[in-house]
Structure formats: C-alpha cells, structure tokens
Short mmCIF file of C-alpha atoms in Angstrom, two decimals:
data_model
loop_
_atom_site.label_atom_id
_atom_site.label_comp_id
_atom_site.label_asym_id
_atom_site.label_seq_id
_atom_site.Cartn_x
_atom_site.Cartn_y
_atom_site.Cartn_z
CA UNK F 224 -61.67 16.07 -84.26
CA UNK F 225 -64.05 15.63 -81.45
CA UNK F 226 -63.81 12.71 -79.15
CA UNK F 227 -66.58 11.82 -76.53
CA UNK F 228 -66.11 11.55 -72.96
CA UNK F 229 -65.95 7.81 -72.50
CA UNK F 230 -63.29 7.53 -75.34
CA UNK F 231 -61.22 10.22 -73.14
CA UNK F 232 -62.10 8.79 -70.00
CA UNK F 233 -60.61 4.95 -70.96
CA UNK F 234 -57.67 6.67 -71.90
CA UNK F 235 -56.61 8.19 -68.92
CA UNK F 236 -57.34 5.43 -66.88
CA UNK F 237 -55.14 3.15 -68.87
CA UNK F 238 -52.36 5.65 -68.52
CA UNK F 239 -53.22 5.82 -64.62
CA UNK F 240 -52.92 1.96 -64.32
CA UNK F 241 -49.30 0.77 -64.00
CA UNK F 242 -50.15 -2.55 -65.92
CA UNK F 243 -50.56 -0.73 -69.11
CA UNK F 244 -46.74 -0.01 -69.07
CA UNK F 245 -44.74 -2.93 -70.24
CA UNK F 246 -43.15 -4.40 -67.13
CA UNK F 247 -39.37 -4.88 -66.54
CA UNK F 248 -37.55 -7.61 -65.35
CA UNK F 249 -37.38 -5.62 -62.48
CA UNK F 250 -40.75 -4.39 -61.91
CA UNK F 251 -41.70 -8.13 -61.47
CA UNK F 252 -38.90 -8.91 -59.08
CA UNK F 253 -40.28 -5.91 -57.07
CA UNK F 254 -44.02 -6.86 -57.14
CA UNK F 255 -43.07 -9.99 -56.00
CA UNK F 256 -41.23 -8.51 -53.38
CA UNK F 257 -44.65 -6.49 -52.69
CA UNK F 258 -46.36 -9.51 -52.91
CA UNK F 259 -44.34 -11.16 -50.27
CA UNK F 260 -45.02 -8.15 -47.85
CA UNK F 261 -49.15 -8.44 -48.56
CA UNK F 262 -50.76 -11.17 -50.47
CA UNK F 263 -53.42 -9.28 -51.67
CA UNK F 264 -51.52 -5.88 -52.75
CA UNK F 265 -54.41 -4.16 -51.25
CA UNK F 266 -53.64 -0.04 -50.49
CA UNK F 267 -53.55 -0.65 -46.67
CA UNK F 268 -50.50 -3.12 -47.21
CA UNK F 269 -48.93 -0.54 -49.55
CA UNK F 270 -49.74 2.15 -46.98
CA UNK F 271 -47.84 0.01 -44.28
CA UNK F 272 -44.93 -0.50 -46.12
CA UNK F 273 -44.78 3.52 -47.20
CA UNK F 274 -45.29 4.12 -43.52
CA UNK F 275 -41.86 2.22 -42.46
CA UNK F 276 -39.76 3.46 -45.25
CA UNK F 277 -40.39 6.75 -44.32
CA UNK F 278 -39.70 5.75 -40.49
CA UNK F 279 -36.53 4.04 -41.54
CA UNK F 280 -35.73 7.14 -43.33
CA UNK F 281 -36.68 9.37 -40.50
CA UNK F 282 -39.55 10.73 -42.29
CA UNK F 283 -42.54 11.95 -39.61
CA UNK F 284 -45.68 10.55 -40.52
CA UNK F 285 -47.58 13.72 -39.35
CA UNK F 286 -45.33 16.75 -41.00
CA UNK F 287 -45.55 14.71 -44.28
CA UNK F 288 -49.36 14.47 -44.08
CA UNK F 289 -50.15 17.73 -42.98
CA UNK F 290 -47.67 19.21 -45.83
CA UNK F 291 -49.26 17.03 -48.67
CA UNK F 292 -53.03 16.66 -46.94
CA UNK F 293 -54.34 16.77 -50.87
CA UNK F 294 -56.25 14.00 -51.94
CA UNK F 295 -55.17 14.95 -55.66
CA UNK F 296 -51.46 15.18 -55.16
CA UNK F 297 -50.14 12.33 -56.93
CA UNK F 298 -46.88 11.94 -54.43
CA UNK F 299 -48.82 12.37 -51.14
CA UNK F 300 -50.20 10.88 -48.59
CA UNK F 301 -53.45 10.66 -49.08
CA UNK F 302 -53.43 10.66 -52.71
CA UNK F 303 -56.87 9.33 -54.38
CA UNK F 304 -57.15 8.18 -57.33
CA UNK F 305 -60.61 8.59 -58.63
CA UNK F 306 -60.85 12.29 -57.24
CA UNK F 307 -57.45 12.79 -58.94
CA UNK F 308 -59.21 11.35 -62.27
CA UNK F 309 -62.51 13.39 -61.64
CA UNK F 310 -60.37 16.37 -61.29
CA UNK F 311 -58.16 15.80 -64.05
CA UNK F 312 -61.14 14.81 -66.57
CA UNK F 313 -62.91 18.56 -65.52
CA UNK F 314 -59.92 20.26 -66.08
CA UNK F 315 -57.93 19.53 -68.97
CA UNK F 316 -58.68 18.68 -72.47
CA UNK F 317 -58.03 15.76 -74.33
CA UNK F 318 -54.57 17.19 -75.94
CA UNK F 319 -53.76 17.89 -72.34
CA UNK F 320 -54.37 14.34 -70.81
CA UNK F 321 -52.56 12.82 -73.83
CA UNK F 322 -49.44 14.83 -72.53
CA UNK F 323 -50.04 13.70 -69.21
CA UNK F 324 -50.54 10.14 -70.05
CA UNK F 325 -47.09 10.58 -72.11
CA UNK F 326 -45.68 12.27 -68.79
CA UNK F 327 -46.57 9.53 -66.38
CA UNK F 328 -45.42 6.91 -68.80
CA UNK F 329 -41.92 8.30 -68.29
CA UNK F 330 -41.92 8.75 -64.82
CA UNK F 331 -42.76 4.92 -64.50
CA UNK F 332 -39.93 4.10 -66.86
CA UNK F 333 -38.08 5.94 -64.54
CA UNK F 334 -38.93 5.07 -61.21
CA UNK F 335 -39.09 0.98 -62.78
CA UNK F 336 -34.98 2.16 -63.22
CA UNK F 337 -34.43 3.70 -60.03
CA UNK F 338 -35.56 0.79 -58.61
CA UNK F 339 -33.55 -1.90 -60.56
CA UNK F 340 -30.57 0.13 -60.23
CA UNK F 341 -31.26 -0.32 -56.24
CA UNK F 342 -31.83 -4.03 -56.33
CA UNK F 343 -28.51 -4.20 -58.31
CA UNK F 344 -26.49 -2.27 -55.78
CA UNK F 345 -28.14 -3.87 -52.40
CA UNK F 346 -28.25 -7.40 -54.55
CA UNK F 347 -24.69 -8.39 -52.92
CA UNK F 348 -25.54 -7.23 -49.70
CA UNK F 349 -28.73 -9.28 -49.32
CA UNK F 350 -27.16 -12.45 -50.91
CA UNK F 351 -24.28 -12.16 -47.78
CA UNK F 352 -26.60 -11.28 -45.21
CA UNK F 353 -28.74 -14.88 -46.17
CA UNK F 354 -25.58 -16.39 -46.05
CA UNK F 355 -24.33 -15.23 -42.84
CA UNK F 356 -28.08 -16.52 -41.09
CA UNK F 357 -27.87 -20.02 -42.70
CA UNK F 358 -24.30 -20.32 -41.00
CA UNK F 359 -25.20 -18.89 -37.63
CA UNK F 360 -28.13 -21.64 -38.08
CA UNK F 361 -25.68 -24.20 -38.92
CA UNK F 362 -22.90 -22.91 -36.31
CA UNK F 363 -25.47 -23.04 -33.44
CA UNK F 364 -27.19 -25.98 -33.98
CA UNK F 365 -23.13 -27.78 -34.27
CA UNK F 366 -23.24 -25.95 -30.98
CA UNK F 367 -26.08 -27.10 -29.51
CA UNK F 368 -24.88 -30.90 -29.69
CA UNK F 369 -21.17 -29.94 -28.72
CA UNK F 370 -23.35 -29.00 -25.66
CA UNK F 371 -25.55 -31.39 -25.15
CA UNK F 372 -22.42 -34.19 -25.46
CA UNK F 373 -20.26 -32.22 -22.91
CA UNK F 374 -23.76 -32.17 -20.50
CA UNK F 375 -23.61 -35.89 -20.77
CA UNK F 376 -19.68 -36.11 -20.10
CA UNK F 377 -20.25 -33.83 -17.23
CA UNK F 378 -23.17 -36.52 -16.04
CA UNK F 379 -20.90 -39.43 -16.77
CA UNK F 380 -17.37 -38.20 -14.96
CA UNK F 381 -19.74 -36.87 -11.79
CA UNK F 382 -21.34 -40.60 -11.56
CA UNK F 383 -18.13 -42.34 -11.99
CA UNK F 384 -16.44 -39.62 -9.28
CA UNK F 385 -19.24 -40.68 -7.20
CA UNK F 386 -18.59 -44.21 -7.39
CA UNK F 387 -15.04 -44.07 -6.85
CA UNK F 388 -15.61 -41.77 -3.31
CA UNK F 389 -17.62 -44.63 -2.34
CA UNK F 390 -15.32 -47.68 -2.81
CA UNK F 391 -12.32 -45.56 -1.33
CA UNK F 392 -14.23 -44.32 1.68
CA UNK F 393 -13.32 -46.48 3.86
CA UNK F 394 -9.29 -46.27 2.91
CA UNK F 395 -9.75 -42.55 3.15
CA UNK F 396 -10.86 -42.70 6.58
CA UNK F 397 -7.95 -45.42 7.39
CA UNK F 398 -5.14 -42.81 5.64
CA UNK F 399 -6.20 -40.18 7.45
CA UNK F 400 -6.14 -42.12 10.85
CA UNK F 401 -2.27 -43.47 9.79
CA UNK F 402 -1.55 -39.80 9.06
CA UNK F 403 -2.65 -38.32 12.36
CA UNK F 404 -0.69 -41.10 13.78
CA UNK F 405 2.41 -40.41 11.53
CA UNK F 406 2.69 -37.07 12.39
CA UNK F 407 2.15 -38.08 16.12
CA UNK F 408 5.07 -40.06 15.89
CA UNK F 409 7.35 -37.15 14.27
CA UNK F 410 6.11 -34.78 17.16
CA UNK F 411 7.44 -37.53 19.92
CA UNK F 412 10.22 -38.30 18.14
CA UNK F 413 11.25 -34.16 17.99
CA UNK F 414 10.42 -33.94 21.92
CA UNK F 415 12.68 -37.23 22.71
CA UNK F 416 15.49 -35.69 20.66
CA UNK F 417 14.84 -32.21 22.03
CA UNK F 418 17.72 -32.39 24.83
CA UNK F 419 20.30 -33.59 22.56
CA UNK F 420 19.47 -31.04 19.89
CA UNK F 421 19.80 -28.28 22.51
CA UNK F 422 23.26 -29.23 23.13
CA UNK F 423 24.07 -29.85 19.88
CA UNK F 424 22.83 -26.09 19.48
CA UNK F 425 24.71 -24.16 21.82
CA UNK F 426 27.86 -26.26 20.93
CA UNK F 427 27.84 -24.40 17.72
CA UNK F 428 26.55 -21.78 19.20
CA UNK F 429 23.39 -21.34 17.50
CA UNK F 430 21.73 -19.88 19.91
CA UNK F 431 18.70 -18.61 17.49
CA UNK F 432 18.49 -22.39 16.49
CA UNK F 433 18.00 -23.23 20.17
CA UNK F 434 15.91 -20.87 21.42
CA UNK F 435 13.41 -21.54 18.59
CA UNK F 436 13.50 -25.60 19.41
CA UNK F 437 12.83 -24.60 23.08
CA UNK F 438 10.11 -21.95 22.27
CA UNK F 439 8.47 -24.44 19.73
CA UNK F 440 7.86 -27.17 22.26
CA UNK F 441 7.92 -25.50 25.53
CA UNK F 442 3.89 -25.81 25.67
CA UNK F 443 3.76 -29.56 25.08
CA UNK F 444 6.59 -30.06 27.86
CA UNK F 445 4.98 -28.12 30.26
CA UNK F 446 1.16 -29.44 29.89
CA UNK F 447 2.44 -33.01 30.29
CA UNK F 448 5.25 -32.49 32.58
CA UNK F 449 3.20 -34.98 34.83
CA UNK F 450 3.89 -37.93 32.74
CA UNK F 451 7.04 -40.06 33.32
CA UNK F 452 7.99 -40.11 29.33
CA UNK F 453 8.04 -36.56 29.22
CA UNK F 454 9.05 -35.47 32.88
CA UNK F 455 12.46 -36.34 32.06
CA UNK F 456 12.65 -34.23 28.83
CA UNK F 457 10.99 -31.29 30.54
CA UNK F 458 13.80 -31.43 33.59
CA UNK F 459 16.79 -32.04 31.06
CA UNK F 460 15.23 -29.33 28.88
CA UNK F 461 15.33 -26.81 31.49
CA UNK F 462 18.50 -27.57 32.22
CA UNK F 463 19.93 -26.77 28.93
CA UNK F 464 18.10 -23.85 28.69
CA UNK F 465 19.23 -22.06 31.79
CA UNK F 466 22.74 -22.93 30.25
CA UNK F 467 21.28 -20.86 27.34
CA UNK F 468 20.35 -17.92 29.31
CA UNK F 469 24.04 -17.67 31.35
CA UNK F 470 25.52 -17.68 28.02
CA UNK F 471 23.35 -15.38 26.26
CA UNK F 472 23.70 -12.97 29.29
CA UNK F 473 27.50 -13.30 29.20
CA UNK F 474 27.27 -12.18 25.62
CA UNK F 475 24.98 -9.28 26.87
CA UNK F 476 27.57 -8.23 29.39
CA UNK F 477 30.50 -7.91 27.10
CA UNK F 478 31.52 -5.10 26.01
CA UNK F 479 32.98 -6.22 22.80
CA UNK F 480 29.67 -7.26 21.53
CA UNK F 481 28.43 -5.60 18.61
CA UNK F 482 24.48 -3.36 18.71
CA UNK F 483 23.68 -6.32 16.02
CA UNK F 484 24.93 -9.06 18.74
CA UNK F 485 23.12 -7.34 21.65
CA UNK F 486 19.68 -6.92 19.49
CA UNK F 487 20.18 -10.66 19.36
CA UNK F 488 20.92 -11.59 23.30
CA UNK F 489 17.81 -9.26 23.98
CA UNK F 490 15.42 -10.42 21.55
CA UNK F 491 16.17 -14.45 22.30
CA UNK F 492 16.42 -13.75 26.40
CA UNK F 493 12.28 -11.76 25.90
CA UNK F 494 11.76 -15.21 23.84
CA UNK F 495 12.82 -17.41 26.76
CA UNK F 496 10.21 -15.44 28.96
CA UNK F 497 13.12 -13.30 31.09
CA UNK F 498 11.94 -10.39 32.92
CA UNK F 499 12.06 -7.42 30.66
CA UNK F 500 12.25 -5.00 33.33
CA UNK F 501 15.25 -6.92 34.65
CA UNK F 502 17.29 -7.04 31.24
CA UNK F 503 16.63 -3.29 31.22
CA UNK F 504 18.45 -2.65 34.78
CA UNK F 505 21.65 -4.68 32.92
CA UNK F 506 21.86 -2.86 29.90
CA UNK F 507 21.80 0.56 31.56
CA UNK F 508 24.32 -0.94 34.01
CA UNK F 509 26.99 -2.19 31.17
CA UNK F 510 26.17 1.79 29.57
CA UNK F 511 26.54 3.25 32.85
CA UNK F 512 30.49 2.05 32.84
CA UNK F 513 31.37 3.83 29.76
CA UNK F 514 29.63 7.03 30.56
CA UNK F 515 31.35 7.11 34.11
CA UNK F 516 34.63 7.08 32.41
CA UNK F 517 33.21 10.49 30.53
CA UNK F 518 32.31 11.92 33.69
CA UNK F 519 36.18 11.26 35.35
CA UNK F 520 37.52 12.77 32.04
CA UNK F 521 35.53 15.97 32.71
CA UNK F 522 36.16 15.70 36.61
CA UNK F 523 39.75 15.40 36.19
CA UNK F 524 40.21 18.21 33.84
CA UNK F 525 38.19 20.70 36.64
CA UNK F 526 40.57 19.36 39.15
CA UNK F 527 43.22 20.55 36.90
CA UNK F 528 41.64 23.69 36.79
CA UNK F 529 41.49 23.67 40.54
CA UNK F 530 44.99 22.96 41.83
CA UNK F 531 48.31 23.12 40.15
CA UNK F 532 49.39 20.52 37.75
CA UNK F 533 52.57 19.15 39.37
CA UNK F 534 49.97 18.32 42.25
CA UNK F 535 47.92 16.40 40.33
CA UNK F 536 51.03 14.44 38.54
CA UNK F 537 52.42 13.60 41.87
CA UNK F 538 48.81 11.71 42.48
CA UNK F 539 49.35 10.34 40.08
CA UNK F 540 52.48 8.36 40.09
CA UNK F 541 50.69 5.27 40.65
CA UNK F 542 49.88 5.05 37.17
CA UNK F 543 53.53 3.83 36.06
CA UNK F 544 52.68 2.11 32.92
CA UNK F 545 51.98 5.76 31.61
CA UNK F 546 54.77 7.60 30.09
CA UNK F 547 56.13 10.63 31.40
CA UNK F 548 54.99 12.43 28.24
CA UNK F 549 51.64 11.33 28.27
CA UNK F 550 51.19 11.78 31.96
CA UNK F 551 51.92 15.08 31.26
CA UNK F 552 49.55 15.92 28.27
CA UNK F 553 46.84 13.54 30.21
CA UNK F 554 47.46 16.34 33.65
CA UNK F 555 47.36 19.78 30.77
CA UNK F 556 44.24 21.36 31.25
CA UNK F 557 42.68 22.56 28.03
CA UNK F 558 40.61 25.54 27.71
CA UNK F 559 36.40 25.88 27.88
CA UNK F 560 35.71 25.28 24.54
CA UNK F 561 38.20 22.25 24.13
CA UNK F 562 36.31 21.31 27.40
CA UNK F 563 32.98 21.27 26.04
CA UNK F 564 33.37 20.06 22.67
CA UNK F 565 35.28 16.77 24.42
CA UNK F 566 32.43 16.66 26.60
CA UNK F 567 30.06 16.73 24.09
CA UNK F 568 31.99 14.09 21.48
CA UNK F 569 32.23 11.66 24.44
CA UNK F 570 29.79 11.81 27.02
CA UNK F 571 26.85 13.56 24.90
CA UNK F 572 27.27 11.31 21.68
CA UNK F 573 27.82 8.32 24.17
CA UNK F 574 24.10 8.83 26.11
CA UNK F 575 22.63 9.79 22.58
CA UNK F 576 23.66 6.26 21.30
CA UNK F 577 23.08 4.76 25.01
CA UNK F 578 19.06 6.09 23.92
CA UNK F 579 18.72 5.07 21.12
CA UNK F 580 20.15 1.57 21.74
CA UNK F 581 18.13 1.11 23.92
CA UNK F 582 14.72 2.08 22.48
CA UNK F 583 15.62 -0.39 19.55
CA UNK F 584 16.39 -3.08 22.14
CA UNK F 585 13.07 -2.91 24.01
CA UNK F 586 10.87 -0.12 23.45
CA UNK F 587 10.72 -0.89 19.42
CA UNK F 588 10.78 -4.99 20.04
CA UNK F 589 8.19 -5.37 22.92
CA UNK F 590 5.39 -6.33 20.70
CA UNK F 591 6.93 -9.01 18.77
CA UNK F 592 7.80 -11.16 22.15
CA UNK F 593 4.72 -9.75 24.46
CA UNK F 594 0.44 -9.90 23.71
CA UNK F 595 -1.14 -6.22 23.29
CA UNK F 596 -2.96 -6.80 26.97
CA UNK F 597 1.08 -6.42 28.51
CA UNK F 598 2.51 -4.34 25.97
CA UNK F 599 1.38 -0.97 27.33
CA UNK F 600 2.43 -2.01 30.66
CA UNK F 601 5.73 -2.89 29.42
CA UNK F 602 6.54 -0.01 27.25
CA UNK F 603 5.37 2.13 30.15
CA UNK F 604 8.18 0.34 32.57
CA UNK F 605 10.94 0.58 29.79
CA UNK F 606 10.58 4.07 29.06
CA UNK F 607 10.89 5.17 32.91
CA UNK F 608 13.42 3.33 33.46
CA UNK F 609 15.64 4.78 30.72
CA UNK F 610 14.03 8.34 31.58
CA UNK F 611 15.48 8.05 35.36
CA UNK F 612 18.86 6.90 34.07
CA UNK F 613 18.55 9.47 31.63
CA UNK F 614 17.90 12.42 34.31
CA UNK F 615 20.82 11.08 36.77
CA UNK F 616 23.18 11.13 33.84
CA UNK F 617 22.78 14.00 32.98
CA UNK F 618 22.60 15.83 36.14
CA UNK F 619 26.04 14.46 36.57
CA UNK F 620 27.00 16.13 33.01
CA UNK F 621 25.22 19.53 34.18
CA UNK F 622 27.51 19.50 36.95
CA UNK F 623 30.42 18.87 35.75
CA UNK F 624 29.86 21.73 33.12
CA UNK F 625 28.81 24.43 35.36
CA UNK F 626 32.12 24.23 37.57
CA UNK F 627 34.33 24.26 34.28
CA UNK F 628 31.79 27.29 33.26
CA UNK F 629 32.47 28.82 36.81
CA UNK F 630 36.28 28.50 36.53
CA UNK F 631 36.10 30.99 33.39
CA UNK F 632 33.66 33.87 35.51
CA UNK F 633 37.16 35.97 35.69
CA UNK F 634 38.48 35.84 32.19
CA UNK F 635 38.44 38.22 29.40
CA UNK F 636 38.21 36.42 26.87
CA UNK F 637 34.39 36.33 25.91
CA UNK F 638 34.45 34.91 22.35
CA UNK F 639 35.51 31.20 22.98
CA UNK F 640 32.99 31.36 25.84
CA UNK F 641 29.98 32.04 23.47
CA UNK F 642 31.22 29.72 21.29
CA UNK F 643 31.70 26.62 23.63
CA UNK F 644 27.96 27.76 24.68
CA UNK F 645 26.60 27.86 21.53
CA UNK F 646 28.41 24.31 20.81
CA UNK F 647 27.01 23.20 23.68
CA UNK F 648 23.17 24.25 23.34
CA UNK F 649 23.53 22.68 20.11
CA UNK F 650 24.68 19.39 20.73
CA UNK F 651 22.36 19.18 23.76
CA UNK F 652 19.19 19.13 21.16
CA UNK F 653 20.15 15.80 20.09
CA UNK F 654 19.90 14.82 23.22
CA UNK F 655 16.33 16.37 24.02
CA UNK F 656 15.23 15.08 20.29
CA UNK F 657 15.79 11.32 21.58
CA UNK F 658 13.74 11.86 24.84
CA UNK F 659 11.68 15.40 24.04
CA UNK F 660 9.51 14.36 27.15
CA UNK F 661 12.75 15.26 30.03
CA UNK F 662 12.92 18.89 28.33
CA UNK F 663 16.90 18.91 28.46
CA UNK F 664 17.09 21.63 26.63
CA UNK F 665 14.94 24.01 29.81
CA UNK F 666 18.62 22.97 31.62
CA UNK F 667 20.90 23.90 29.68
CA UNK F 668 19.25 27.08 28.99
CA UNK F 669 19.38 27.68 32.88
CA UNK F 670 23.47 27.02 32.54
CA UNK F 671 23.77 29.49 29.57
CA UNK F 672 21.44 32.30 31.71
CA UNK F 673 23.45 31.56 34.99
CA UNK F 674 26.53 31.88 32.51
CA UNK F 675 25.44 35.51 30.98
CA UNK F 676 24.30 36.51 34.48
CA UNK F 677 27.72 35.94 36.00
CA UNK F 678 29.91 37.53 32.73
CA UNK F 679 26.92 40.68 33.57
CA UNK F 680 27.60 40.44 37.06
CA UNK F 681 31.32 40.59 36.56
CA UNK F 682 31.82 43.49 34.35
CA UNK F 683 29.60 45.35 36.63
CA UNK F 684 31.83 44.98 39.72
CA UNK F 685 34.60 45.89 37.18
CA UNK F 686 32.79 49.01 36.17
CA UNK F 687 31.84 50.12 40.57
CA UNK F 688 35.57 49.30 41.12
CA UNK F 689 37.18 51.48 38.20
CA UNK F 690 34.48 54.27 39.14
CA UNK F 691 35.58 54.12 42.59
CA UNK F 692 39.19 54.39 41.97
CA UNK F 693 38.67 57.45 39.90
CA UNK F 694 36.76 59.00 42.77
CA UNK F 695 39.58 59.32 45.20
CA UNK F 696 41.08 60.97 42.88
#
C-alpha cells in the first residue's frame, strides 16, 4: 500500500506531540506544576528548569552539552525537534516511523509513571514541609507581639522607675546624710570606749585583740591629738599600750614560751611600730644564754681532759645540791667522739634552731608589718645581725673543738677519730645550709686538714725516732 508524504508526515508529528497520549492524573498534576514554574510553557522556561535539576543533581552544564551537542538526539541538550522530524522523515519508511511512534508512546507511558511514582513518594514530604512554614509564620508572628508587649512593659516600668527616683530624691539625699552621721557616731563612740577596751583586753590577755583596737585607731588619735575630746583618749591610750609592750616583752624574754608564743610577741611588738633592729638584739640575747651553757659543757669536759679529775671535783664542792654520784659522772671525761656528737646534739642543733627561729621571726614576717620602700633596708639589718652572732658563735664552737681535737694528737687509736670527724663535717652542713652565705663548712674543713696534718706529723716523728734508735745499734 502506498501512502503519500503528508499522510506520513501528520503521523509522526502526532506521535512527537505529547498531547496525543492520553494524559494521567499525574501528567496534569505535573504540567501544572510546569505551569507554575513558567506561565507560558515556552522551551526557555523548560530549559531553565532542566538547567537546575541537573545543578541540583551535580550535573555540569558544559560536559553534558559537549557529550550530547546533537541537535537530533532526542535526550540532549540541544535536541530540535523539526531537524529531528526532517531527519527522521528522510530516513526511515513508513513501517519504520509506525514502530517509532509505537516506541515513543511507551516511553511516555513510562516516564508519565516514573513521575507519579515520585510525586507519591516526595507527596508526604512536601505536605510537612508546608506545614512546618505556616507554623514558623504563626510561631513568629505570636512572637512578634510577645515582643512588642514586653517593649511596652519595659517603657512602662522605666517611666514609673523614673518617677519614683524623683519623688524619693530628696529622702535619698537626707538617708544618706543620717548615715554618714550614724556611722560618725559609731566611730566616736569606738574611740571614747577605746581605753576601757584596752584594759579590758590585756586583762584577759588578749593581746592580739588589743593590739588590733590600738592599730585600728591609732591614725585618728594621733591626727586630732590637738583637740581636748580626743587628747585625753590619745594620752590614756598610750598609756595602756606601753603596758602592752612591757608585757608582750616579758613574754618575749621567757624562756618557757613556746616558737608559736614568740612568733606572736614579735609579730604584735613590729605592729605597735617597735624598732625591729632592737627586738633582734633581744632575741639573740635570750638564744645566746642557752648556747653559752653548750659552750661550758664542752669547756668543762677539755678541762677534764687537762687536769686530773679529783682536781676538778674538789672545785667543785660548791655545788652541794649535786650528788656524789652525779658529781662524779658530771667530772668523767668522755672520749672524742662522745665529745663531738654531744657537741653537735646540743650546741649545733641549738644554733640550727636559733637560725631558723629567727628567720621566721623577722626575716620571713618583715613585709607583712613594713611598706616595700623599708623592707630591703630591714631585711638587710636582720640578716647581719644574725650573720655576726652567727660568726661569734661559732668561733667559740671552733675553739672549743680544736683543743678537744688537740688533746687526741698522741693517741693510737685513729678510727673513732675519723669517725667523730666525719660526724662532725656532717652535722656542720646543716649549719652552712641555714646561712650558705658565712661558708661554715671552709672552717671546719681547716679543723679536719689541721687534724690530718697533725696525725701525719705525728707518725712521722714516730717513724725518725724508731729509725734513730735502730741506728745506734
């Protein structure tokens, strides 16, 4: 059967046009989704919405149109349609564009499916997604007047604060005069009460209580010491208070007081402005007794050393609250390393805590009671002091030991020699740890040298004299 061209022609285009193929439910919810994108449907609008798809899907606009640059390839970019049906209409026969009318038929069908079957599935998701921007819309506009009511609170509480600081202005002004005044009145009733206070005070003998009454007003008494009122107060005040000071230094001079008690007289006698240099003469002078009675220990065992015993128990015998017994073991001299390690258990550990007392008591506490313009001064003063005391002391001690060490240049017996040295040396670095500026230790290295020399010195002449006995024979 032959068919003409035009017959042919019409037949194709009907099965290029997608309104020939019964639409779907579907189809028209999608063109009217098209139509919502572009009112007229035109290609350029289609072309827009093909270009974001494929940017949404990551598709790049330039490999896809220089892979399908064809104008007759139906899926590409610049697919046209009436060079696609020139082509077509040259190339095939009419069997032939039957088929393909059949074949595009179906692939309509089937994209029209793919399509619903999307809409289905994403049908939920854009149903939720218009409910969740109607109830922001709702949520911020309830927002927007919970604002704008709390901006007119905020208006109304700042006019009514500003009324009410107006009316009590005046009675604001008058409180704070009758409170200056009030506390005036508490201040002069403290300073009238001051002197009885202070008595009370050292009655109980809260010093610390005292001292801190005295220190606390001591400014005010003295810049208006020219007033009658307070003339008075000062004078009884300063009474007291040098009552204070002979009782805190009574506490300072006894030796029963504990290092806790004696932090205590020293910190509150810096507080009442005493001379720091002069409470450092004291405390060296009360530390000085016990370390004297060290040095007559030591003294009196070299005398024993020197001259026989019942000598020294018949100088004795004015000592007759002593037992016979233990004027005996008092008067038996011990040997040079019972000698040194009594030495250095009594006098050594005695200066050692003498030091460190000491630095706790006013090298350690200067800053608390003195400005940072006096304090190097101060410090400078303490530590001298201590390091003169210190030298004295124990050039005493060095003496001592190096006439016990000369009493032993004749014996034999070497080993308990070394030992007490080595005991000695030893203890002596505590000493030179406390105060590593005196260099104790350069001292008694001197004593252990002179020591060796002498033992050298001795064996020598022992050697020359056995040599020259063995020559005359």
């Amino acid at each position: 059967m032959h068919i003409s061209n035009t017959t042919s022609t019409s037949i194709l285009k009907a099965s290029l046009n997608p309104l020939h193929v019964r639409q779907s439910p579907n189809t028209q919810k999608m063109a009217s989704l098209n139509s919502s994108a572009g009112e007229d449907g035109s290609p350029r609008h289609r072309r827009a919405r093909n270009d974001m798809l494929k940017m949404y899907y990551n598709m790049n606009q330039e490999d896809v149109g220089g892979l399908n640059s064809d104008p007759t390839d139906i899926n590409g970019a610049n697919f046209d349609p009436q060079i696609y049906l020139s082509k077509v209409m040259k190339e095939k026969r009419l069997n032939e564009l039957i088929d393909k009318e059949a074949e595009m038929v179906k692939q309509i069908r089937s994209l029209d499916s793919d399509m619903q079957t999307l809409v289905y599935e994403n049908y939920n998701k854009f149903i939720s997604a218009t409910d969740t921007i109607r109830k922001m819309k709702t949520d911020f506009r309830r927002m927007e007047e919970e604002m704008d009511r709390l901006a007119t609170n905020m208006d109304s509480i700042a006019d009514f604060s500003a009324k009410i600081s107006c009316t009590l202005q005046e009675r604001r002004e008058q409180i704070s005069r009758l409170s200056g005044t009030h506390s005036l009145l508490k201040k002069l009733q403290f300073l009238f009460e001051l002197p009885a206070r202070l008595k009370k005070c050292i009655e109980m003998r809260a010093y610390g209580q005292a001292v801190r009454y005295y220190v606390k007003t001591r400014g005010v008494l003295e810049q208006y010491q020219h007033m009658p009122s307070f003339s008075s107060i000062h004078r009884d005040c300063k009474g007291i208070v040098e009552e204070l000071r002979t009782k805190l230094r009574e506490k300072f001079s006894n030796k029963e007081s504990s290092a806790r008690e004696l932090a205590e007289c020293v910190d509150l006698l810096l507080q009442l402005k005493e001379p720091p240099d002069q409470l450092c003469d004291e405390f060296l002078s009360h530390a000085s007794q016990k370390l004297d009675e060290d040095l007559e220990v030591m003294q009196s065992q070299i005398r024993l050393h020197q001259s026989p015993a019942d000598d020294v128990m018949e100088s004795d015998q004015v000592e007759a609250d002593i037992s016979p017994a233990e004027r005996f073991l008092k008067n038996l001299p011990v040997d040079i390393l019972e000698f040194v390690d009594s030495s250095c258990n009594g006098f050594l550990s005695d200066i050692c805590l003498v030091i460190s007392s000491y630095k706790d008591l006013f090298v350690h506490r200067q800053s608390i009671h003195t400005s940072d313009h006096n304090q190097e001064s101060l410090e400078e003063v303490a530590n001298n002091k201590l390091g003169e005391f210190v030298l004295v002391r124990m050039a005493q001690y060095f003496q001592c030991l190096e006439q016990r060490v000369q009493a032993e240049k004749n014996t034999v017996d070497n080993s308990m020699l070394v030992r007490a040295l080595d005991r000695f040396y030893r203890r002596l670095e505590a000493v030179n740890n406390l105060l590593p500026r005196l260099n104790i230790l350069q001292r008694g290295a001197e004593i252990v040298n002179k020591c060796a020399t002498d033992r050298v010195e001795y064996y020598l002449d022992g050697l020359k004299k056995h040599f020259a006995g063995i020559s005359k024979f």
